[in-house]
Tab-separated table of C-alpha atoms in Angstrom:
chain	number	residue	atom	x	y	z
A	1	MET	CA	6.759	25.746	-14.425
A	2	THR	CA	8.498	24.961	-11.130
A	3	LEU	CA	7.838	26.554	-7.803
A	4	GLN	CA	10.031	27.111	-4.750
A	5	VAL	CA	8.909	28.836	-1.635
A	6	ASP	CA	10.374	29.326	1.895
A	7	LYS	CA	8.273	26.626	3.403
A	8	PRO	CA	8.172	23.556	1.259
A	9	LEU	CA	4.858	22.759	-0.326
A	10	LEU	CA	5.658	19.118	-0.236
A	11	ASP	CA	7.604	17.548	2.719
A	12	PRO	CA	6.729	13.867	2.847
A	13	TYR	CA	7.949	13.700	6.493
A	14	ASP	CA	6.061	16.566	7.793
A	15	TYR	CA	3.308	15.405	10.413
A	16	ASP	CA	0.911	18.156	9.120
A	17	PHE	CA	1.110	16.941	5.500
A	18	HIS	CA	0.349	13.394	6.906
A	19	GLU	CA	-2.812	14.631	8.695
A	20	ASP	CA	-4.334	16.029	5.436
A	21	PRO	CA	-2.077	16.010	2.254
A	22	TYR	CA	-4.804	17.201	-0.096
A	23	PRO	CA	-4.710	20.836	0.376
A	24	TYR	CA	-0.917	20.649	-0.357
A	25	TYR	CA	-1.568	18.400	-3.457
A	26	GLN	CA	-4.158	21.161	-4.789
A	27	ARG	CA	-1.664	23.890	-4.598
A	28	LEU	CA	1.019	21.706	-6.349
A	29	ARG	CA	-1.470	20.748	-9.202
A	30	ASP	CA	-2.383	24.452	-9.588
A	31	GLU	CA	0.906	26.287	-9.012
A	32	ALA	CA	3.781	23.802	-9.496
A	33	PRO	CA	2.733	20.638	-11.626
A	34	LEU	CA	6.380	19.981	-11.611
A	35	TYR	CA	7.769	20.831	-8.178
A	36	ARG	CA	11.273	21.019	-6.871
A	37	ASN	CA	12.324	20.566	-3.292
A	38	GLU	CA	15.934	21.490	-3.022
A	39	GLU	CA	16.360	20.756	0.572
A	40	LEU	CA	15.237	16.998	0.330
A	41	GLY	CA	16.485	16.799	-3.229
A	42	PHE	CA	13.531	15.675	-5.200
A	43	TRP	CA	11.060	16.606	-7.917
A	44	ALA	CA	7.416	15.947	-7.868
A	45	LEU	CA	4.481	15.341	-10.368
A	46	SER	CA	0.968	15.778	-9.036
A	47	ARG	CA	-1.502	15.898	-11.953
A	48	HIS	CA	-3.223	12.782	-12.893
A	49	ALA	CA	-1.973	12.554	-16.465
A	50	ASP	CA	1.606	13.231	-15.529
A	51	VAL	CA	1.503	10.525	-12.732
A	52	HIS	CA	-0.169	8.018	-15.106
A	53	GLN	CA	2.519	8.695	-17.753
A	54	GLY	CA	5.144	8.509	-15.209
A	55	PHE	CA	4.144	5.040	-14.139
A	56	ARG	CA	4.224	4.019	-17.726
A	57	ASN	CA	7.529	5.369	-18.540
A	58	SER	CA	9.697	2.738	-17.025
A	59	THR	CA	12.618	3.487	-19.348
A	60	THR	CA	13.423	7.284	-18.412
A	61	LEU	CA	11.991	6.820	-14.958
A	62	SER	CA	13.842	3.902	-13.324
A	63	ASN	CA	12.926	1.742	-10.346
A	64	ARG	CA	16.481	0.362	-9.872
A	65	PHE	CA	17.294	2.417	-6.691
A	66	GLY	CA	13.939	1.571	-5.222
A	67	VAL	CA	10.678	3.416	-4.838
A	68	SER	CA	10.981	5.208	-1.416
A	69	LEU	CA	12.460	8.678	-0.764
A	70	ASP	CA	14.065	7.373	2.543
A	71	PRO	CA	17.801	7.267	2.076
A	72	ALA	CA	18.375	3.997	3.660
A	73	SER	CA	15.806	2.412	1.364
A	74	ARG	CA	17.375	3.831	-1.807
A	75	GLY	CA	20.246	2.597	-3.677
A	76	PRO	CA	21.587	-0.470	-5.593
A	77	HIS	CA	20.741	-2.677	-2.785
A	78	ALA	CA	16.920	-1.824	-2.768
A	79	SER	CA	16.066	-4.997	-4.585
A	80	LYS	CA	17.119	-7.008	-1.657
A	81	THR	CA	13.995	-6.038	0.247
A	82	MET	CA	11.876	-4.703	-2.623
A	83	SER	CA	12.494	-7.637	-5.084
A	84	PHE	CA	11.503	-6.794	-8.754
A	85	LEU	CA	9.741	-3.537	-7.615
A	86	ALA	CA	13.356	-2.109	-7.347
A	87	MET	CA	14.486	-3.375	-10.767
A	88	ASP	CA	14.238	-2.358	-14.467
A	89	ASP	CA	13.956	-4.686	-17.388
A	90	PRO	CA	15.256	-7.217	-18.288
A	91	ALA	CA	16.048	-8.114	-14.614
A	92	HIS	CA	12.635	-7.055	-13.603
A	93	LEU	CA	10.802	-9.055	-16.275
A	94	ARG	CA	12.856	-12.161	-15.591
A	95	LEU	CA	11.971	-12.094	-11.965
A	96	ARG	CA	8.403	-11.013	-12.239
A	97	THR	CA	7.777	-13.740	-14.761
A	98	LEU	CA	9.142	-16.441	-12.495
A	99	VAL	CA	7.327	-15.179	-9.298
A	100	SER	CA	4.125	-15.077	-11.382
A	101	LYS	CA	4.558	-18.827	-11.874
A	102	GLY	CA	3.872	-19.247	-8.273
A	103	PHE	CA	1.921	-16.219	-7.273
A	104	THR	CA	-1.053	-17.062	-9.679
A	105	PRO	CA	-4.630	-15.796	-9.825
A	106	ARG	CA	-5.744	-19.388	-9.199
A	107	ARG	CA	-3.762	-19.513	-6.008
A	108	ILE	CA	-5.468	-16.382	-4.795
A	109	ARG	CA	-8.780	-17.569	-5.693
A	110	GLU	CA	-8.156	-20.813	-3.857
A	111	LEU	CA	-7.084	-18.792	-0.854
A	112	GLU	CA	-10.528	-17.034	-0.326
A	113	PRO	CA	-12.173	-19.554	1.910
A	114	ARG	CA	-9.147	-19.380	4.319
A	115	VAL	CA	-9.272	-15.502	4.195
A	116	THR	CA	-12.972	-15.732	5.115
A	117	GLU	CA	-12.109	-17.951	7.972
A	118	ILE	CA	-9.215	-15.772	9.296
A	119	ALA	CA	-11.433	-12.619	8.828
A	120	THR	CA	-14.348	-14.380	10.873
A	121	ARG	CA	-11.929	-15.395	13.567
A	122	HIS	CA	-10.501	-11.921	14.132
A	123	LEU	CA	-14.268	-10.393	13.749
A	124	ASP	CA	-15.356	-12.704	16.556
A	125	THR	CA	-12.691	-11.416	18.894
A	126	MET	CA	-13.367	-7.771	17.936
A	127	LEU	CA	-17.209	-8.090	18.215
A	128	GLU	CA	-16.822	-9.744	21.717
A	129	LYS	CA	-14.656	-6.836	22.882
A	130	ALA	CA	-16.959	-4.345	21.291
A	131	ALA	CA	-19.876	-5.497	23.447
A	132	SER	CA	-18.370	-3.816	26.469
A	133	GLY	CA	-17.282	-0.431	24.651
A	134	THR	CA	-14.855	0.976	22.196
A	135	VAL	CA	-12.603	-1.300	20.211
A	136	ASP	CA	-9.597	-0.554	18.115
A	137	TYR	CA	-10.522	-1.617	14.506
A	138	VAL	CA	-6.800	-1.524	13.442
A	139	ASP	CA	-5.581	-3.520	16.434
A	140	GLU	CA	-8.319	-6.122	16.346
A	141	PHE	CA	-8.943	-6.372	12.559
A	142	ALA	CA	-7.468	-4.354	9.932
A	143	GLY	CA	-4.009	-4.595	11.343
A	144	LYS	CA	-4.098	-8.345	11.794
A	145	LEU	CA	-5.964	-9.701	8.696
A	146	PRO	CA	-3.541	-8.739	5.802
A	147	MET	CA	-0.435	-10.091	7.562
A	148	ASP	CA	-2.139	-13.280	8.535
A	149	VAL	CA	-3.348	-13.788	4.896
A	150	ILE	CA	0.305	-13.235	3.654
A	151	SER	CA	1.460	-15.785	6.396
A	152	GLU	CA	-1.147	-18.186	5.268
A	153	LEU	CA	-0.038	-17.678	1.604
A	154	MET	CA	3.640	-18.122	2.605
A	155	GLY	CA	3.080	-21.107	4.982
A	156	VAL	CA	3.965	-19.372	8.359
A	157	PRO	CA	2.639	-21.634	11.072
A	158	ASP	CA	-0.147	-20.150	13.300
A	159	PRO	CA	1.946	-19.846	16.450
A	160	ASP	CA	4.509	-17.557	14.742
A	161	ARG	CA	2.181	-15.293	13.061
A	162	ALA	CA	1.720	-12.643	15.796
A	163	GLU	CA	5.452	-12.297	16.202
A	164	VAL	CA	5.862	-11.969	12.335
A	165	ARG	CA	3.037	-9.388	12.221
A	166	ALA	CA	4.823	-7.342	15.090
A	167	TRP	CA	8.071	-7.347	12.948
A	168	ALA	CA	6.322	-6.217	9.845
A	169	ASP	CA	4.668	-3.278	11.828
A	170	GLY	CA	8.129	-2.403	13.133
A	171	VAL	CA	9.536	-2.250	9.489
A	172	MET	CA	7.206	0.626	8.575
A	173	HIS	CA	7.167	2.919	11.661
A	174	ARG	CA	8.853	6.306	11.397
A	175	ASP	CA	9.320	8.762	14.221
A	176	GLU	CA	8.538	12.631	13.764
A	177	GLY	CA	11.227	14.573	12.209
A	178	VAL	CA	13.341	11.390	11.221
A	179	THR	CA	13.838	11.387	7.371
A	180	ASP	CA	15.467	7.932	7.289
A	181	VAL	CA	14.768	4.391	8.430
A	182	PRO	CA	15.130	4.274	12.400
A	183	ALA	CA	17.194	1.643	14.196
A	184	ALA	CA	14.184	-0.204	15.353
A	185	ALA	CA	12.811	-0.613	11.820
A	186	ILE	CA	16.172	-1.964	10.700
A	187	GLU	CA	16.211	-4.386	13.504
A	188	ALA	CA	12.668	-5.513	12.616
A	189	SER	CA	13.767	-5.978	9.045
A	190	LEU	CA	16.726	-8.190	10.052
A	191	ASN	CA	14.459	-10.276	12.288
A	192	LEU	CA	12.015	-10.985	9.476
A	193	ILE	CA	14.871	-11.769	7.018
A	194	VAL	CA	16.409	-14.307	9.423
A	195	TYR	CA	13.013	-15.984	10.002
A	196	TYR	CA	12.215	-16.304	6.262
A	197	GLN	CA	15.793	-17.604	5.634
A	198	ALA	CA	15.029	-20.431	8.006
A	199	MET	CA	11.618	-20.924	6.313
A	200	VAL	CA	13.108	-21.090	2.791
A	201	ALA	CA	15.779	-23.606	4.100
A	202	GLU	CA	13.251	-25.756	5.628
A	203	ARG	CA	11.042	-25.778	2.270
A	204	ARG	CA	14.231	-26.879	0.408
A	205	LYS	CA	14.433	-29.881	2.384
A	206	LYS	CA	10.708	-30.487	2.948
A	207	PRO	CA	8.309	-28.887	0.228
A	208	THR	CA	4.734	-28.148	1.257
A	209	ASP	CA	1.621	-26.816	-0.475
A	210	ASP	CA	2.434	-23.047	0.024
A	211	LEU	CA	3.657	-20.094	-1.987
A	212	THR	CA	7.132	-20.385	-0.459
A	213	THR	CA	7.517	-23.799	-2.038
A	214	ALA	CA	5.859	-22.695	-5.337
A	215	LEU	CA	8.481	-20.064	-5.655
A	216	LEU	CA	11.327	-22.355	-4.994
A	217	GLU	CA	9.928	-24.772	-7.649
A	218	ALA	CA	9.041	-22.061	-10.201
A	219	GLU	CA	11.068	-22.614	-13.463
A	220	ILE	CA	11.251	-21.269	-16.975
A	221	ASP	CA	13.608	-22.993	-19.382
A	222	GLY	CA	15.927	-24.230	-16.560
A	223	ASP	CA	15.940	-20.828	-14.852
A	224	ARG	CA	14.862	-20.595	-11.264
A	225	LEU	CA	14.867	-18.244	-8.410
A	226	THR	CA	17.542	-18.114	-5.964
A	227	ASP	CA	17.020	-18.246	-2.188
A	228	ASP	CA	17.939	-14.593	-2.034
A	229	GLU	CA	15.270	-13.684	-4.776
A	230	VAL	CA	12.652	-15.680	-2.883
A	231	LEU	CA	13.468	-13.874	0.214
A	232	GLY	CA	13.242	-10.495	-1.625
A	233	PHE	CA	9.756	-11.270	-2.705
A	234	MET	CA	8.727	-12.436	0.602
A	235	PHE	CA	9.788	-9.119	2.088
A	236	LEU	CA	8.113	-7.229	-0.640
A	237	MET	CA	4.986	-9.010	0.400
A	238	VAL	CA	5.274	-7.827	3.969
A	239	ILE	CA	5.865	-4.283	2.935
A	240	ALA	CA	3.792	-3.843	-0.221
A	241	GLY	CA	1.070	-6.372	0.571
A	242	ASN	CA	0.557	-5.936	4.304
A	243	GLU	CA	0.822	-2.304	4.980
A	244	THR	CA	-1.235	-0.952	2.230
A	245	THR	CA	-4.078	-3.532	2.688
A	246	THR	CA	-4.154	-2.610	6.385
A	247	LYS	CA	-4.463	1.084	5.507
A	248	LEU	CA	-7.085	0.345	2.847
A	249	LEU	CA	-9.267	-1.353	5.320
A	250	ALA	CA	-8.999	1.477	7.908
A	251	ASN	CA	-9.392	4.119	5.328
A	252	ALA	CA	-12.607	2.545	4.139
A	253	ALA	CA	-13.991	2.398	7.555
A	254	PHE	CA	-13.112	5.938	8.290
A	255	TRP	CA	-14.527	7.525	5.117
A	256	GLY	CA	-17.565	5.362	5.481
A	257	HIS	CA	-18.114	6.762	8.918
A	258	ARG	CA	-17.597	10.335	7.547
A	259	ASN	CA	-20.103	9.686	4.727
A	260	PRO	CA	-22.897	7.522	6.233
A	261	ASP	CA	-25.236	8.453	3.525
A	262	GLN	CA	-22.971	6.645	1.046
A	263	LEU	CA	-22.953	3.457	3.112
A	264	THR	CA	-26.678	3.140	3.104
A	265	SER	CA	-26.607	1.270	-0.146
A	266	VAL	CA	-23.760	-0.929	1.013
A	267	TYR	CA	-25.743	-2.050	4.134
A	268	ALA	CA	-28.783	-2.829	1.949
A	269	ASP	CA	-26.621	-4.703	-0.673
A	270	PRO	CA	-23.260	-6.137	0.377
A	271	ALA	CA	-22.521	-6.824	-3.373
A	272	ARG	CA	-21.862	-2.926	-3.457
A	273	VAL	CA	-18.604	-3.581	-1.122
A	274	PRO	CA	-16.213	-3.574	-4.030
A	275	LEU	CA	-17.475	-0.336	-5.221
A	276	TRP	CA	-16.758	1.054	-1.693
A	277	VAL	CA	-13.298	-0.497	-1.996
A	278	GLU	CA	-12.599	1.287	-5.269
A	279	GLU	CA	-13.781	4.657	-3.988
A	280	THR	CA	-11.527	4.349	-1.034
A	281	LEU	CA	-8.635	3.419	-3.200
A	282	ARG	CA	-9.213	6.620	-5.295
A	283	TYR	CA	-10.256	9.073	-2.441
A	284	ASP	CA	-7.559	8.183	0.010
A	285	THR	CA	-5.180	5.694	-1.318
A	286	SER	CA	-2.701	3.798	0.923
A	287	SER	CA	0.046	4.253	-1.342
A	288	GLN	CA	0.437	8.105	-1.778
A	289	ILE	CA	4.048	8.721	-3.016
A	290	LEU	CA	6.463	6.543	-5.086
A	291	ALA	CA	9.927	7.547	-6.116
A	292	ARG	CA	11.675	7.053	-9.459
A	293	THR	CA	15.156	7.825	-10.566
A	294	VAL	CA	15.717	9.830	-13.785
A	295	SER	CA	17.600	7.718	-16.247
A	296	GLY	CA	19.036	10.070	-19.077
A	297	ASP	CA	17.574	13.559	-19.436
A	298	LEU	CA	13.951	14.178	-18.926
A	299	THR	CA	12.246	17.611	-19.995
A	300	LEU	CA	8.905	18.321	-18.419
A	301	TYR	CA	7.004	21.658	-18.365
A	302	ASP	CA	10.040	23.364	-20.102
A	303	THR	CA	12.418	22.198	-17.443
A	304	THR	CA	15.155	19.530	-17.942
A	305	ILE	CA	15.436	17.220	-14.913
A	306	PRO	CA	19.084	15.860	-14.740
A	307	ASP	CA	20.102	12.274	-15.005
A	308	GLY	CA	20.194	10.593	-11.534
A	309	ASP	CA	17.579	13.052	-9.852
A	310	VAL	CA	14.710	11.673	-7.851
A	311	LEU	CA	11.269	12.197	-9.221
A	312	LEU	CA	8.219	11.591	-6.956
A	313	LEU	CA	5.023	10.356	-8.519
A	314	LEU	CA	1.875	11.395	-6.452
A	315	PRO	CA	-1.130	8.967	-7.012
A	316	GLY	CA	-2.898	10.501	-3.955
A	317	SER	CA	-2.845	13.874	-5.737
A	318	GLY	CA	-3.827	12.518	-9.206
A	319	HIS	CA	-6.931	10.923	-7.654
A	320	ARG	CA	-8.077	14.422	-6.620
A	321	ASP	CA	-7.498	15.956	-9.946
A	322	GLU	CA	-10.526	17.811	-11.250
A	323	ARG	CA	-9.274	17.490	-14.939
A	324	VAL	CA	-10.014	13.841	-14.414
A	325	PHE	CA	-12.698	13.417	-11.777
A	326	ASP	CA	-16.004	15.139	-11.271
A	327	LYS	CA	-16.290	16.519	-7.506
A	328	PRO	CA	-13.062	14.846	-6.706
A	329	ASP	CA	-13.052	15.904	-3.054
A	330	ASP	CA	-16.513	14.098	-2.572
A	331	PHE	CA	-16.567	10.360	-1.426
A	332	ILE	CA	-19.049	8.917	-3.875
A	333	ILE	CA	-19.487	5.142	-3.886
A	334	GLY	CA	-20.170	3.855	-7.288
A	335	ARG	CA	-18.623	6.635	-9.162
A	336	ASP	CA	-16.964	5.691	-12.546
A	337	ILE	CA	-13.283	5.061	-11.857
A	338	GLY	CA	-12.161	2.243	-14.084
A	339	SER	CA	-8.732	2.448	-15.561
A	340	LYS	CA	-8.266	5.907	-13.975
A	341	LEU	CA	-7.239	4.445	-10.758
A	342	LEU	CA	-3.453	4.982	-10.055
A	343	SER	CA	-3.354	3.008	-6.621
A	344	PHE	CA	-1.755	-0.078	-8.227
A	345	GLY	CA	0.386	1.861	-10.632
A	346	SER	CA	0.406	1.194	-14.422
A	347	GLY	CA	2.518	-0.310	-17.013
A	348	ALA	CA	5.374	-2.710	-16.454
A	349	HIS	CA	5.180	-2.336	-12.728
A	350	PHE	CA	1.523	-2.699	-12.318
A	351	CYS	CA	1.070	-4.151	-8.856
A	352	LEU	CA	1.168	-8.067	-9.039
A	353	GLY	CA	-1.060	-8.173	-5.710
A	354	ALA	CA	-3.779	-5.970	-6.880
A	355	HIS	CA	-6.183	-8.931	-7.120
A	356	LEU	CA	-5.175	-10.202	-3.634
A	357	ALA	CA	-5.772	-6.750	-1.996
A	358	ARG	CA	-9.049	-6.412	-3.597
A	359	MET	CA	-10.078	-9.831	-2.580
A	360	GLU	CA	-9.015	-9.351	1.075
A	361	ALA	CA	-10.688	-5.978	1.201
A	362	ARG	CA	-14.065	-7.432	-0.281
A	363	VAL	CA	-14.083	-10.412	2.023
A	364	ALA	CA	-13.218	-8.345	5.130
A	365	LEU	CA	-15.701	-5.753	4.617
A	366	THR	CA	-18.411	-7.988	3.402
A	367	GLU	CA	-17.947	-10.222	6.580
A	368	LEU	CA	-18.004	-7.151	8.790
A	369	PHE	CA	-21.087	-5.663	7.241
A	370	GLY	CA	-22.774	-9.159	7.530
A	371	ARG	CA	-22.400	-8.856	11.402
A	372	ILE	CA	-23.018	-5.195	12.282
A	373	LYS	CA	-25.907	-2.633	11.578
A	374	GLY	CA	-23.799	0.459	12.252
A	375	TYR	CA	-20.574	1.840	13.724
A	376	GLN	CA	-19.144	5.177	14.874
A	377	VAL	CA	-15.405	6.129	14.868
A	378	ASP	CA	-13.970	8.060	17.775
A	379	GLU	CA	-12.063	10.459	15.732
A	380	ALA	CA	-10.634	12.387	18.530
A	381	ASN	CA	-8.591	9.297	19.661
A	382	SER	CA	-7.783	8.111	16.142
A	383	VAL	CA	-4.048	8.109	15.309
A	384	ARG	CA	-2.564	8.381	11.939
A	385	VAL	CA	0.531	6.330	10.638
A	386	HIS	CA	3.460	8.619	10.057
A	387	SER	CA	5.022	7.451	6.885
A	388	SER	CA	6.814	9.140	3.874
A	389	ASN	CA	4.800	7.092	1.475
A	390	VAL	CA	1.706	5.321	2.864
A	391	ARG	CA	-1.347	6.860	4.352
A	392	GLY	CA	-3.668	5.426	6.931
A	393	PHE	CA	-4.339	4.692	10.591
A	394	ALA	CA	-2.219	3.278	13.321
A	395	HIS	CA	-5.378	3.174	15.656
A	396	LEU	CA	-8.953	3.687	14.672
A	397	PRO	CA	-11.225	3.313	17.866
A	398	MET	CA	-14.883	2.777	17.190
A	399	THR	CA	-18.041	1.560	18.578
A	400	LEU	CA	-20.121	-1.165	16.838
A	401	GLU	CA	-23.745	-1.920	16.691
A	402	VAL	CA	-23.932	-5.613	16.357
A	403	SER	CA	-26.736	-7.036	14.250
């Protein structure tokens, strides 16, 4: 069953859709579980079972042209900035395995004390400013911490981190009505690449105890990562590891504000912070839309999707599917989610940084709640990010009650 209407049910560039995609998703799940948008040239799957199966079908649904709908991000060049996320096996497996030699769970565990220090430093500044009124939670905390953690991991010196963070923000910005990557984002991408190139060259000459050096030294049976492959992974970390975690932190704060009864148990017991994180990942996930390219013919809902067509997987919709979750439109901290979570994908391309994102969010929110006894979001002055695939806030002003 496919549905086409005069006004598209799904336009990932539409600002109204960005403000609240969930009614659109509901219609898609009910009326067009396989949806076709002729104007923008894509298909979309919205039901949980279909999205989950789509993630696991890495043969027929290819990543080799990238995972974004944006034309400038799609194509055979996608792996230059999206690393193994924009590859299929065997190239994907080779690169992912090599990267995993450096990007280990142990390295992430050992990073936690530094993440706590970075979070505390930004919290100190935010709480100081909050003493005299409203403070922007994204500007002061959620937007700074993830990129600083990635910089810490990579070995970016402290004095350079603000500039690197600004470039990373520039990479993701989209203007209203523009369905492609704007010139400013391309310039920001080039600045990041040039910076990281210099860093890689420096580590080649003078190794240090950071992830950049670990990637350069990773080796399996004589096979090593090239400089370009290391650069590609560093860029992937900026895009996939930075933006999505910033959005997760802000979305958690926003929905906690909207559902204060759910936060009562978190204030009482900070050990419940991870449950708050998981429900945020389900209820309003950062990563809403991921593209795949059909490789060979694919038949779904009695419709054959031609080879080479773009198919969008909508985890944000799958998480609100009443076929899988009870009361999916209610924010309930502690609900049973488990393996039904789609935020980090599934199968061969399951997010390598899932453990880092969860650790950062747990540390950040635990530290925050150790310092405050309440907060209020200024919804009228909150500003959403406008992106074709991630969902969250560019600005989230709030007042804080300090403990």
